[in-house]
Amino acid sequence: MIHVLAFYLFAALVIASGALTIFARNPVHSVLWLIMAFFNAAGLMVLLQAEFIAMLLVIVYVGAVAVLFLFVVMMLDIDFAELRAGFVEYLPFGAMIATVLAAEIVLGIGAWKAGGVELAQRVAPVATDKPNIEAIGELLYTRYIFLFEAAGIILLVAMIGAIVLTHRARGGVRAQNVAKQVRRRPEEAIRIVNQPIGQGVEL
């Protein structure tokens, strides 16, 4: 009984948070509602015994993506009144996409009721008594270890490439000379001038 109550609670909060993410007037509030939707979606994943996906939702989406959205929204000077003005213009296109997504959900529910497809057991059969995270870790670091390491190398190369592309020498920039600053004496720092009244200072 507690599982059913928890499911309906998390599901209702996910739907409400998603709606408030769209309809909130303040963009910062929208991001906060999105974070709440991620947390409740993680709760649904825990109920489905998919602890790994729940952990990814909290660590990756809430801890990185949503916080990045929050900083970008707070730092950029966006005219949100102008953005809201185009809401009616894009409403038919948004309604069409929402209809397609709803039809896909209904089709998926119908296929699930017709009978589960046991593709996972054919591709990589795992024991049912193992936790979700342990099964994924064992499969990832044994059967797919080389693909996992290759993906890590590709990400490392992409990170180094991004640093090289953005870190280039620019002309006309005064660089800091630490040795010159350390050698500087107090008598070189200031100059006392007895300047007559009404005359400028010669540099």
PDB file of C-alpha atoms in Angstrom:
ATOM      1  CA  MET A   1       0.000   0.000   0.000  1.00  0.00           C
ATOM      2  CA  ILE A   2       2.843   2.381   0.831  1.00  0.00           C
ATOM      3  CA  HIS A   3       4.357   1.799  -2.627  1.00  0.00           C
ATOM      4  CA  VAL A   4       1.127   2.818  -4.338  1.00  0.00           C
ATOM      5  CA  LEU A   5       0.811   5.957  -2.220  1.00  0.00           C
ATOM      6  CA  ALA A   6       4.457   6.868  -2.856  1.00  0.00           C
ATOM      7  CA  PHE A   7       4.024   6.315  -6.596  1.00  0.00           C
ATOM      8  CA  TYR A   8       0.973   8.567  -6.868  1.00  0.00           C
ATOM      9  CA  LEU A   9       2.638  11.199  -4.666  1.00  0.00           C
ATOM     10  CA  PHE A  10       5.820  11.302  -6.752  1.00  0.00           C
ATOM     11  CA  ALA A  11       3.865  11.161 -10.020  1.00  0.00           C
ATOM     12  CA  ALA A  12       1.572  14.034  -9.007  1.00  0.00           C
ATOM     13  CA  LEU A  13       4.533  16.138  -7.895  1.00  0.00           C
ATOM     14  CA  VAL A  14       6.398  15.450 -11.151  1.00  0.00           C
ATOM     15  CA  ILE A  15       3.406  16.537 -13.234  1.00  0.00           C
ATOM     16  CA  ALA A  16       2.769  19.619 -11.085  1.00  0.00           C
ATOM     17  CA  SER A  17       6.447  20.609 -11.109  1.00  0.00           C
ATOM     18  CA  GLY A  18       6.644  20.182 -14.871  1.00  0.00           C
ATOM     19  CA  ALA A  19       3.572  22.359 -15.394  1.00  0.00           C
ATOM     20  CA  LEU A  20       4.904  25.033 -13.043  1.00  0.00           C
ATOM     21  CA  THR A  21       8.252  24.930 -14.850  1.00  0.00           C
ATOM     22  CA  ILE A  22       6.458  25.972 -18.020  1.00  0.00           C
ATOM     23  CA  PHE A  23       3.965  28.447 -16.621  1.00  0.00           C
ATOM     24  CA  ALA A  24       6.083  30.179 -13.948  1.00  0.00           C
ATOM     25  CA  ARG A  25       6.589  33.862 -14.733  1.00  0.00           C
ATOM     26  CA  ASN A  26       9.990  34.095 -13.055  1.00  0.00           C
ATOM     27  CA  PRO A  27      12.659  32.077 -14.947  1.00  0.00           C
ATOM     28  CA  VAL A  28      14.560  31.397 -11.716  1.00  0.00           C
ATOM     29  CA  HIS A  29      11.400  29.868 -10.258  1.00  0.00           C
ATOM     30  CA  SER A  30      11.083  27.757 -13.418  1.00  0.00           C
ATOM     31  CA  VAL A  31      14.537  26.269 -12.864  1.00  0.00           C
ATOM     32  CA  LEU A  32      13.725  25.566  -9.210  1.00  0.00           C
ATOM     33  CA  TRP A  33      10.516  23.791 -10.223  1.00  0.00           C
ATOM     34  CA  LEU A  34      12.570  21.805 -12.746  1.00  0.00           C
ATOM     35  CA  ILE A  35      14.912  20.713  -9.951  1.00  0.00           C
ATOM     36  CA  MET A  36      11.904  19.572  -7.929  1.00  0.00           C
ATOM     37  CA  ALA A  37      10.646  17.593 -10.937  1.00  0.00           C
ATOM     38  CA  PHE A  38      14.041  15.860 -11.211  1.00  0.00           C
ATOM     39  CA  PHE A  39      13.994  14.928  -7.523  1.00  0.00           C
ATOM     40  CA  ASN A  40      10.521  13.416  -7.743  1.00  0.00           C
ATOM     41  CA  ALA A  41      11.438  11.578 -10.954  1.00  0.00           C
ATOM     42  CA  ALA A  42      14.388  10.121  -9.039  1.00  0.00           C
ATOM     43  CA  GLY A  43      11.914   8.935  -6.405  1.00  0.00           C
ATOM     44  CA  LEU A  44       9.920   7.159  -9.111  1.00  0.00           C
ATOM     45  CA  MET A  45      13.100   5.471 -10.350  1.00  0.00           C
ATOM     46  CA  VAL A  46      13.829   4.229  -6.833  1.00  0.00           C
ATOM     47  CA  LEU A  47      10.343   2.722  -6.662  1.00  0.00           C
ATOM     48  CA  LEU A  48      11.078   0.917  -9.945  1.00  0.00           C
ATOM     49  CA  GLN A  49      14.340  -0.431  -8.433  1.00  0.00           C
ATOM     50  CA  ALA A  50      16.392   1.609 -10.909  1.00  0.00           C
ATOM     51  CA  GLU A  51      18.729   3.143  -8.333  1.00  0.00           C
ATOM     52  CA  PHE A  52      21.393   3.961 -10.905  1.00  0.00           C
ATOM     53  CA  ILE A  53      19.042   6.158 -12.963  1.00  0.00           C
ATOM     54  CA  ALA A  54      17.821   7.828  -9.767  1.00  0.00           C
ATOM     55  CA  MET A  55      21.417   8.590  -8.808  1.00  0.00           C
ATOM     56  CA  LEU A  56      22.107  10.014 -12.273  1.00  0.00           C
ATOM     57  CA  LEU A  57      19.054  12.266 -12.025  1.00  0.00           C
ATOM     58  CA  VAL A  58      20.178  13.703  -8.698  1.00  0.00           C
ATOM     59  CA  ILE A  59      23.922  13.963  -9.345  1.00  0.00           C
ATOM     60  CA  VAL A  60      24.055  14.851 -13.053  1.00  0.00           C
ATOM     61  CA  TYR A  61      20.797  16.671 -13.765  1.00  0.00           C
ATOM     62  CA  VAL A  62      20.178  18.377 -10.427  1.00  0.00           C
ATOM     63  CA  GLY A  63      23.804  18.814  -9.396  1.00  0.00           C
ATOM     64  CA  ALA A  64      25.120  19.974 -12.772  1.00  0.00           C
ATOM     65  CA  VAL A  65      22.605  20.678 -15.534  1.00  0.00           C
ATOM     66  CA  ALA A  66      19.899  22.403 -13.483  1.00  0.00           C
ATOM     67  CA  VAL A  67      22.439  24.442 -11.509  1.00  0.00           C
ATOM     68  CA  LEU A  68      24.050  25.489 -14.802  1.00  0.00           C
ATOM     69  CA  PHE A  69      20.626  26.565 -16.089  1.00  0.00           C
ATOM     70  CA  LEU A  70      20.109  28.544 -12.895  1.00  0.00           C
ATOM     71  CA  PHE A  71      23.419  30.396 -13.221  1.00  0.00           C
ATOM     72  CA  VAL A  72      22.859  31.129 -16.923  1.00  0.00           C
ATOM     73  CA  VAL A  73      19.353  32.469 -16.304  1.00  0.00           C
ATOM     74  CA  MET A  74      20.561  34.638 -13.413  1.00  0.00           C
ATOM     75  CA  MET A  75      23.605  35.996 -15.293  1.00  0.00           C
ATOM     76  CA  LEU A  76      22.067  36.755 -18.704  1.00  0.00           C
ATOM     77  CA  ASP A  77      20.116  39.944 -19.240  1.00  0.00           C
ATOM     78  CA  ILE A  78      17.144  38.504 -21.126  1.00  0.00           C
ATOM     79  CA  ASP A  79      14.021  40.445 -21.996  1.00  0.00           C
ATOM     80  CA  PHE A  80      11.463  37.912 -20.771  1.00  0.00           C
ATOM     81  CA  ALA A  81       8.552  40.173 -21.660  1.00  0.00           C
ATOM     82  CA  GLU A  82       9.549  39.880 -25.316  1.00  0.00           C
ATOM     83  CA  LEU A  83       9.856  36.113 -24.989  1.00  0.00           C
ATOM     84  CA  ARG A  84       6.374  35.828 -23.483  1.00  0.00           C
ATOM     85  CA  ALA A  85       4.977  37.916 -26.333  1.00  0.00           C
ATOM     86  CA  GLY A  86       5.737  35.093 -28.784  1.00  0.00           C
ATOM     87  CA  PHE A  87       3.892  32.484 -26.701  1.00  0.00           C
ATOM     88  CA  VAL A  88       0.701  32.709 -28.764  1.00  0.00           C
ATOM     89  CA  GLU A  89       2.678  32.588 -32.002  1.00  0.00           C
ATOM     90  CA  TYR A  90       4.337  29.269 -31.131  1.00  0.00           C
ATOM     91  CA  LEU A  91       1.301  27.779 -29.367  1.00  0.00           C
ATOM     92  CA  PRO A  92       0.066  25.677 -32.347  1.00  0.00           C
ATOM     93  CA  PHE A  93       3.516  24.173 -32.902  1.00  0.00           C
ATOM     94  CA  GLY A  94       3.866  23.396 -29.200  1.00  0.00           C
ATOM     95  CA  ALA A  95       0.400  21.837 -29.112  1.00  0.00           C
ATOM     96  CA  MET A  96       1.299  19.633 -32.088  1.00  0.00           C
ATOM     97  CA  ILE A  97       4.476  18.401 -30.354  1.00  0.00           C
ATOM     98  CA  ALA A  98       2.539  17.779 -27.120  1.00  0.00           C
ATOM     99  CA  THR A  99      -0.032  15.747 -29.070  1.00  0.00           C
ATOM    100  CA  VAL A 100       2.687  13.612 -30.680  1.00  0.00           C
ATOM    101  CA  LEU A 101       4.339  12.975 -27.311  1.00  0.00           C
ATOM    102  CA  ALA A 102       1.017  12.077 -25.694  1.00  0.00           C
ATOM    103  CA  ALA A 103       0.276   9.650 -28.544  1.00  0.00           C
ATOM    104  CA  GLU A 104       3.680   8.014 -28.050  1.00  0.00           C
ATOM    105  CA  ILE A 105       3.008   7.616 -24.323  1.00  0.00           C
ATOM    106  CA  VAL A 106      -0.387   6.021 -25.002  1.00  0.00           C
ATOM    107  CA  LEU A 107       1.199   3.703 -27.581  1.00  0.00           C
ATOM    108  CA  GLY A 108       3.948   2.731 -25.126  1.00  0.00           C
ATOM    109  CA  ILE A 109       1.402   1.971 -22.377  1.00  0.00           C
ATOM    110  CA  GLY A 110      -0.600  -0.165 -24.803  1.00  0.00           C
ATOM    111  CA  ALA A 111       2.496  -2.098 -25.864  1.00  0.00           C
ATOM    112  CA  TRP A 112       3.457  -2.616 -22.224  1.00  0.00           C
ATOM    113  CA  LYS A 113       0.012  -3.987 -21.381  1.00  0.00           C
ATOM    114  CA  ALA A 114       0.190  -6.324 -24.378  1.00  0.00           C
ATOM    115  CA  GLY A 115       3.257  -8.024 -22.902  1.00  0.00           C
ATOM    116  CA  GLY A 116       6.775  -7.113 -21.878  1.00  0.00           C
ATOM    117  CA  VAL A 117       9.609  -7.452 -24.362  1.00  0.00           C
ATOM    118  CA  GLU A 118      12.460  -9.364 -22.713  1.00  0.00           C
ATOM    119  CA  LEU A 119      15.248  -7.843 -24.759  1.00  0.00           C
ATOM    120  CA  ALA A 120      17.426  -7.140 -21.722  1.00  0.00           C
ATOM    121  CA  GLN A 121      17.652 -10.830 -20.823  1.00  0.00           C
ATOM    122  CA  ARG A 122      18.693 -11.697 -24.364  1.00  0.00           C
ATOM    123  CA  VAL A 123      21.415  -9.062 -24.671  1.00  0.00           C
ATOM    124  CA  ALA A 124      22.909  -9.213 -21.163  1.00  0.00           C
ATOM    125  CA  PRO A 125      21.189 -11.606 -18.766  1.00  0.00           C
ATOM    126  CA  VAL A 126      21.696 -10.671 -15.114  1.00  0.00           C
ATOM    127  CA  ALA A 127      20.661 -12.275 -11.861  1.00  0.00           C
ATOM    128  CA  THR A 128      17.445 -10.934 -10.376  1.00  0.00           C
ATOM    129  CA  ASP A 129      18.800 -10.985  -6.819  1.00  0.00           C
ATOM    130  CA  LYS A 130      21.464  -8.340  -7.552  1.00  0.00           C
ATOM    131  CA  PRO A 131      20.840  -4.621  -7.025  1.00  0.00           C
ATOM    132  CA  ASN A 132      20.550  -2.442 -10.098  1.00  0.00           C
ATOM    133  CA  ILE A 133      23.781  -0.520  -9.484  1.00  0.00           C
ATOM    134  CA  GLU A 134      25.800  -3.678  -8.783  1.00  0.00           C
ATOM    135  CA  ALA A 135      24.552  -5.356 -11.972  1.00  0.00           C
ATOM    136  CA  ILE A 136      25.354  -2.296 -14.115  1.00  0.00           C
ATOM    137  CA  GLY A 137      28.786  -1.896 -12.535  1.00  0.00           C
ATOM    138  CA  GLU A 138      29.681  -5.560 -13.008  1.00  0.00           C
ATOM    139  CA  LEU A 139      28.592  -5.473 -16.653  1.00  0.00           C
ATOM    140  CA  LEU A 140      30.246  -2.127 -17.352  1.00  0.00           C
ATOM    141  CA  TYR A 141      33.640  -3.011 -15.873  1.00  0.00           C
ATOM    142  CA  THR A 142      33.846  -6.535 -17.285  1.00  0.00           C
ATOM    143  CA  ARG A 143      32.123  -6.958 -20.644  1.00  0.00           C
ATOM    144  CA  TYR A 144      32.183  -3.321 -21.777  1.00  0.00           C
ATOM    145  CA  ILE A 145      35.419  -2.185 -20.062  1.00  0.00           C
ATOM    146  CA  PHE A 146      37.219  -1.322 -23.322  1.00  0.00           C
ATOM    147  CA  LEU A 147      34.258   0.671 -24.645  1.00  0.00           C
ATOM    148  CA  PHE A 148      34.031   2.463 -21.306  1.00  0.00           C
ATOM    149  CA  GLU A 149      37.719   3.389 -21.414  1.00  0.00           C
ATOM    150  CA  ALA A 150      37.422   4.463 -25.061  1.00  0.00           C
ATOM    151  CA  ALA A 151      34.541   6.770 -24.140  1.00  0.00           C
ATOM    152  CA  GLY A 152      36.663   8.252 -21.349  1.00  0.00           C
ATOM    153  CA  ILE A 153      39.562   8.885 -23.761  1.00  0.00           C
ATOM    154  CA  ILE A 154      37.220  10.542 -26.269  1.00  0.00           C
ATOM    155  CA  LEU A 155      35.858  12.846 -23.575  1.00  0.00           C
ATOM    156  CA  LEU A 156      39.404  13.668 -22.433  1.00  0.00           C
ATOM    157  CA  VAL A 157      40.441  14.546 -26.000  1.00  0.00           C
ATOM    158  CA  ALA A 158      37.332  16.725 -26.394  1.00  0.00           C
ATOM    159  CA  MET A 159      38.127  18.546 -23.139  1.00  0.00           C
ATOM    160  CA  ILE A 160      41.744  19.170 -24.171  1.00  0.00           C
ATOM    161  CA  GLY A 161      40.580  20.355 -27.600  1.00  0.00           C
ATOM    162  CA  ALA A 162      38.140  22.827 -26.051  1.00  0.00           C
ATOM    163  CA  ILE A 163      40.917  24.205 -23.815  1.00  0.00           C
ATOM    164  CA  VAL A 164      43.331  24.532 -26.758  1.00  0.00           C
ATOM    165  CA  LEU A 165      40.736  26.281 -28.938  1.00  0.00           C
ATOM    166  CA  THR A 166      39.802  28.832 -26.292  1.00  0.00           C
ATOM    167  CA  HIS A 167      43.284  29.406 -24.829  1.00  0.00           C
ATOM    168  CA  ARG A 168      45.126  31.365 -27.515  1.00  0.00           C
ATOM    169  CA  ALA A 169      47.584  34.231 -27.303  1.00  0.00           C
ATOM    170  CA  ARG A 170      46.081  37.685 -27.780  1.00  0.00           C
ATOM    171  CA  GLY A 171      48.005  40.812 -28.667  1.00  0.00           C
ATOM    172  CA  GLY A 172      47.818  44.090 -26.788  1.00  0.00           C
ATOM    173  CA  VAL A 173      47.309  42.421 -23.401  1.00  0.00           C
ATOM    174  CA  ARG A 174      49.514  43.566 -20.529  1.00  0.00           C
ATOM    175  CA  ALA A 175      50.769  40.474 -18.760  1.00  0.00           C
ATOM    176  CA  GLN A 176      51.652  40.457 -15.092  1.00  0.00           C
ATOM    177  CA  ASN A 177      55.395  40.531 -14.325  1.00  0.00           C
ATOM    178  CA  VAL A 178      55.715  39.145 -10.822  1.00  0.00           C
ATOM    179  CA  ALA A 179      59.522  39.516 -10.662  1.00  0.00           C
ATOM    180  CA  LYS A 180      59.307  43.218 -11.562  1.00  0.00           C
ATOM    181  CA  GLN A 181      56.647  43.768  -8.915  1.00  0.00           C
ATOM    182  CA  VAL A 182      58.767  42.063  -6.258  1.00  0.00           C
ATOM    183  CA  ARG A 183      61.878  44.147  -7.147  1.00  0.00           C
ATOM    184  CA  ARG A 184      59.978  47.405  -6.871  1.00  0.00           C
ATOM    185  CA  ARG A 185      61.137  49.768  -4.104  1.00  0.00           C
ATOM    186  CA  PRO A 186      59.016  52.311  -2.160  1.00  0.00           C
ATOM    187  CA  GLU A 187      60.926  55.251  -3.663  1.00  0.00           C
ATOM    188  CA  GLU A 188      59.993  54.017  -7.142  1.00  0.00           C
ATOM    189  CA  ALA A 189      56.330  53.670  -6.321  1.00  0.00           C
ATOM    190  CA  ILE A 190      55.487  57.348  -5.687  1.00  0.00           C
ATOM    191  CA  ARG A 191      56.821  60.725  -6.817  1.00  0.00           C
ATOM    192  CA  ILE A 192      56.341  63.913  -4.789  1.00  0.00           C
ATOM    193  CA  VAL A 193      55.975  66.995  -6.986  1.00  0.00           C
ATOM    194  CA  ASN A 194      55.678  70.592  -5.814  1.00  0.00           C
ATOM    195  CA  GLN A 195      53.266  71.628  -8.497  1.00  0.00           C
ATOM    196  CA  PRO A 196      52.489  75.355  -8.952  1.00  0.00           C
ATOM    197  CA  ILE A 197      48.843  76.354  -8.860  1.00  0.00           C
ATOM    198  CA  GLY A 198      47.127  76.600 -12.223  1.00  0.00           C
ATOM    199  CA  GLN A 199      49.608  74.421 -14.084  1.00  0.00           C
ATOM    200  CA  GLY A 200      49.247  70.824 -15.198  1.00  0.00           C
ATOM    201  CA  VAL A 201      51.395  67.889 -14.252  1.00  0.00           C
ATOM    202  CA  GLU A 202      54.037  66.699 -16.697  1.00  0.00           C
ATOM    203  CA  LEU A 203      54.288  62.905 -16.886  1.00  0.00           C
TER     204      LEU A 203
END
